[in-house]
Amino acid sequence: MRHLTVKLTASCLLAIAFMTTPALADVDIYRGVDANQNTGRASLAPSQFRFNPDLSTFNNPANAPVQKSCNFRFTVTLAGNPQQGANGPVVGLPGYTATFDNNPQGHWGIIHPTNVTADQAKQAVADYAQANRGRVVNGALNNCN
């Protein structure tokens, strides 16, 4: 009987831990980038990733005020569901965080680490994008790569 009590107690503790630990959610956000109209090859140069003061992205590329040929997909990990004010780390870019301000609708701003300049940040993001070209998705073009 004692053995059963220990198992039940461990199960209860595990259930309590899950109830108090917020669930993590991955959210994809998109930055529009230019591309060669003939080949669909996305430009992932630093000029495509300007921080002013943050890097503007959208949870739905259709919400972007300027539709670009292609989009680069970033992933943000959140504790809980995305809602205005939510923020979390950008996967693959240590020290970079994204905040959902929803201004304009669907807008997320990626913020670079404080010890990194805006020029260093756009170079770092471009390097990440070029190393992860499989995250390029269609925008106004249907053949982005």
mmCIF file of C-alpha atoms in Angstrom:
data_model
loop_
_atom_site.group_PDB
_atom_site.id
_atom_site.type_symbol
_atom_site.label_atom_id
_atom_site.label_comp_id
_atom_site.label_asym_id
_atom_site.label_seq_id
_atom_site.Cartn_x
_atom_site.Cartn_y
_atom_site.Cartn_z
ATOM 1 C CA MET A 1 0.000 0.000 0.000
ATOM 2 C CA ARG A 2 2.860 2.370 0.762
ATOM 3 C CA HIS A 3 4.245 1.871 -2.755
ATOM 4 C CA LEU A 4 0.909 2.996 -4.244
ATOM 5 C CA THR A 5 0.929 6.119 -2.059
ATOM 6 C CA VAL A 6 4.387 7.127 -3.337
ATOM 7 C CA LYS A 7 3.302 6.747 -6.978
ATOM 8 C CA LEU A 8 0.184 8.787 -6.389
ATOM 9 C CA THR A 9 2.167 11.530 -4.672
ATOM 10 C CA ALA A 10 4.699 11.659 -7.520
ATOM 11 C CA SER A 11 1.866 11.835 -10.052
ATOM 12 C CA CYS A 12 0.225 14.664 -8.137
ATOM 13 C CA LEU A 13 3.491 16.602 -7.981
ATOM 14 C CA LEU A 14 4.018 16.134 -11.694
ATOM 15 C CA ALA A 15 0.490 17.379 -12.415
ATOM 16 C CA ILE A 16 1.029 20.438 -10.212
ATOM 17 C CA ALA A 17 4.322 21.206 -11.987
ATOM 18 C CA PHE A 18 2.586 21.127 -15.372
ATOM 19 C CA MET A 19 -0.192 23.401 -14.114
ATOM 20 C CA THR A 20 2.272 26.032 -12.848
ATOM 21 C CA THR A 21 4.692 25.927 -15.797
ATOM 22 C CA PRO A 22 3.468 28.006 -18.732
ATOM 23 C CA ALA A 23 3.259 26.131 -22.015
ATOM 24 C CA LEU A 24 5.763 27.156 -24.649
ATOM 25 C CA ALA A 25 4.498 28.104 -28.092
ATOM 26 C CA ASP A 26 6.476 28.701 -31.291
ATOM 27 C CA VAL A 27 5.223 31.539 -33.469
ATOM 28 C CA ASP A 28 6.428 32.199 -37.007
ATOM 29 C CA ILE A 29 6.968 35.828 -38.033
ATOM 30 C CA TYR A 30 7.993 37.084 -41.474
ATOM 31 C CA ARG A 31 10.229 39.767 -42.931
ATOM 32 C CA GLY A 32 9.653 40.714 -46.560
ATOM 33 C CA VAL A 33 12.747 40.617 -48.774
ATOM 34 C CA ASP A 34 13.434 41.413 -52.399
ATOM 35 C CA ALA A 35 14.193 38.739 -54.990
ATOM 36 C CA ASN A 36 15.308 38.248 -58.558
ATOM 37 C CA GLN A 37 12.021 38.180 -60.497
ATOM 38 C CA ASN A 38 13.280 35.567 -62.974
ATOM 39 C CA THR A 39 14.961 33.076 -60.646
ATOM 40 C CA GLY A 40 13.014 33.662 -57.423
ATOM 41 C CA ARG A 41 16.320 33.834 -55.535
ATOM 42 C CA ALA A 42 15.652 35.885 -52.406
ATOM 43 C CA SER A 43 18.062 38.663 -51.500
ATOM 44 C CA LEU A 44 19.282 37.986 -47.972
ATOM 45 C CA ALA A 45 21.794 40.842 -47.923
ATOM 46 C CA PRO A 46 22.170 42.977 -44.778
ATOM 47 C CA SER A 47 20.209 45.785 -46.491
ATOM 48 C CA GLN A 48 17.083 43.571 -46.262
ATOM 49 C CA PHE A 49 17.256 43.488 -42.445
ATOM 50 C CA ARG A 50 17.427 47.090 -41.194
ATOM 51 C CA PHE A 51 16.877 47.779 -37.498
ATOM 52 C CA ASN A 52 15.062 51.097 -37.084
ATOM 53 C CA PRO A 53 15.184 50.746 -34.024
ATOM 54 C CA ASP A 54 13.818 47.193 -34.323
ATOM 55 C CA LEU A 55 13.487 44.823 -37.282
ATOM 56 C CA SER A 56 9.882 45.011 -38.446
ATOM 57 C CA THR A 57 8.173 41.655 -39.044
ATOM 58 C CA PHE A 58 4.597 40.377 -39.253
ATOM 59 C CA ASN A 59 2.839 37.215 -38.105
ATOM 60 C CA ASN A 60 1.070 37.197 -41.479
ATOM 61 C CA PRO A 61 3.026 38.561 -44.467
ATOM 62 C CA ALA A 62 -0.242 39.868 -45.961
ATOM 63 C CA ASN A 63 -0.394 42.408 -43.094
ATOM 64 C CA ALA A 64 2.853 44.085 -44.153
ATOM 65 C CA PRO A 65 2.262 47.550 -45.630
ATOM 66 C CA VAL A 66 4.709 46.799 -48.454
ATOM 67 C CA GLN A 67 4.446 43.380 -50.093
ATOM 68 C CA LYS A 68 7.884 42.045 -51.006
ATOM 69 C CA SER A 69 8.765 39.339 -53.516
ATOM 70 C CA CYS A 70 9.701 36.808 -50.808
ATOM 71 C CA ASN A 71 9.574 36.478 -47.035
ATOM 72 C CA PHE A 72 12.074 35.168 -44.537
ATOM 73 C CA ARG A 73 10.500 33.203 -41.682
ATOM 74 C CA PHE A 74 11.766 33.666 -38.125
ATOM 75 C CA THR A 75 10.472 31.641 -35.185
ATOM 76 C CA VAL A 76 9.848 33.101 -31.733
ATOM 77 C CA THR A 77 9.337 30.954 -28.640
ATOM 78 C CA LEU A 78 6.726 32.308 -26.238
ATOM 79 C CA ALA A 79 5.570 31.267 -22.787
ATOM 80 C CA GLY A 80 1.860 30.994 -23.555
ATOM 81 C CA ASN A 81 -0.309 32.230 -26.390
ATOM 82 C CA PRO A 82 0.687 35.222 -28.512
ATOM 83 C CA GLN A 83 -1.083 38.348 -27.347
ATOM 84 C CA GLN A 84 -0.178 42.015 -27.486
ATOM 85 C CA GLY A 85 2.907 42.612 -25.357
ATOM 86 C CA ALA A 86 4.124 39.015 -25.646
ATOM 87 C CA ASN A 87 7.833 38.596 -26.263
ATOM 88 C CA GLY A 88 10.350 35.823 -26.514
ATOM 89 C CA PRO A 89 13.671 34.742 -27.947
ATOM 90 C CA VAL A 90 14.170 34.420 -31.687
ATOM 91 C CA VAL A 91 15.212 30.839 -32.448
ATOM 92 C CA GLY A 92 18.712 30.661 -33.935
ATOM 93 C CA LEU A 93 19.641 34.253 -33.005
ATOM 94 C CA PRO A 94 20.955 34.201 -29.422
ATOM 95 C CA GLY A 95 20.236 37.443 -27.570
ATOM 96 C CA TYR A 96 17.609 38.632 -30.087
ATOM 97 C CA THR A 97 14.027 38.938 -28.862
ATOM 98 C CA ALA A 98 10.763 39.698 -30.627
ATOM 99 C CA THR A 99 7.834 41.618 -29.153
ATOM 100 C CA PHE A 100 4.274 41.532 -30.460
ATOM 101 C CA ASP A 101 3.111 45.163 -30.392
ATOM 102 C CA ASN A 102 0.336 44.656 -32.991
ATOM 103 C CA ASN A 103 0.904 48.192 -34.325
ATOM 104 C CA PRO A 104 0.086 48.006 -37.170
ATOM 105 C CA GLN A 105 -1.979 44.828 -37.054
ATOM 106 C CA GLY A 106 0.128 41.666 -36.830
ATOM 107 C CA HIS A 107 3.385 43.587 -36.234
ATOM 108 C CA TRP A 108 6.300 42.113 -34.298
ATOM 109 C CA GLY A 109 9.571 43.941 -33.686
ATOM 110 C CA ILE A 110 12.826 42.023 -33.375
ATOM 111 C CA ILE A 111 15.221 43.719 -30.966
ATOM 112 C CA HIS A 112 18.962 43.140 -31.102
ATOM 113 C CA PRO A 113 21.135 42.690 -27.998
ATOM 114 C CA THR A 114 22.197 45.917 -26.291
ATOM 115 C CA ASN A 115 25.904 45.276 -26.925
ATOM 116 C CA VAL A 116 25.293 45.001 -30.706
ATOM 117 C CA THR A 117 24.949 47.986 -33.052
ATOM 118 C CA ALA A 118 22.163 48.172 -35.637
ATOM 119 C CA ASP A 119 24.725 47.595 -38.422
ATOM 120 C CA GLN A 120 26.171 44.553 -36.636
ATOM 121 C CA ALA A 121 22.642 43.256 -36.065
ATOM 122 C CA LYS A 122 21.602 43.466 -39.715
ATOM 123 C CA GLN A 123 24.825 41.660 -40.688
ATOM 124 C CA ALA A 124 24.211 38.948 -38.065
ATOM 125 C CA VAL A 125 20.616 38.460 -39.207
ATOM 126 C CA ALA A 126 21.697 38.361 -42.870
ATOM 127 C CA ASP A 127 24.337 35.734 -42.011
ATOM 128 C CA TYR A 128 21.699 33.675 -40.188
ATOM 129 C CA ALA A 129 19.249 34.012 -43.105
ATOM 130 C CA GLN A 130 21.864 32.992 -45.669
ATOM 131 C CA ALA A 131 22.781 29.945 -43.581
ATOM 132 C CA ASN A 132 19.064 29.040 -43.313
ATOM 133 C CA ARG A 133 17.828 29.741 -46.840
ATOM 134 C CA GLY A 134 15.217 26.988 -46.460
ATOM 135 C CA ARG A 135 13.224 29.464 -44.345
ATOM 136 C CA VAL A 136 12.501 31.620 -47.423
ATOM 137 C CA VAL A 137 8.827 31.511 -48.380
ATOM 138 C CA ASN A 138 6.770 33.006 -51.198
ATOM 139 C CA GLY A 139 5.617 36.594 -51.074
ATOM 140 C CA ALA A 140 4.451 38.375 -54.226
ATOM 141 C CA LEU A 141 6.430 35.751 -56.224
ATOM 142 C CA ASN A 142 5.391 32.111 -56.372
ATOM 143 C CA ASN A 143 8.888 30.713 -56.912
ATOM 144 C CA CYS A 144 10.918 32.087 -53.988
ATOM 145 C CA ASN A 145 14.044 30.230 -52.988
#
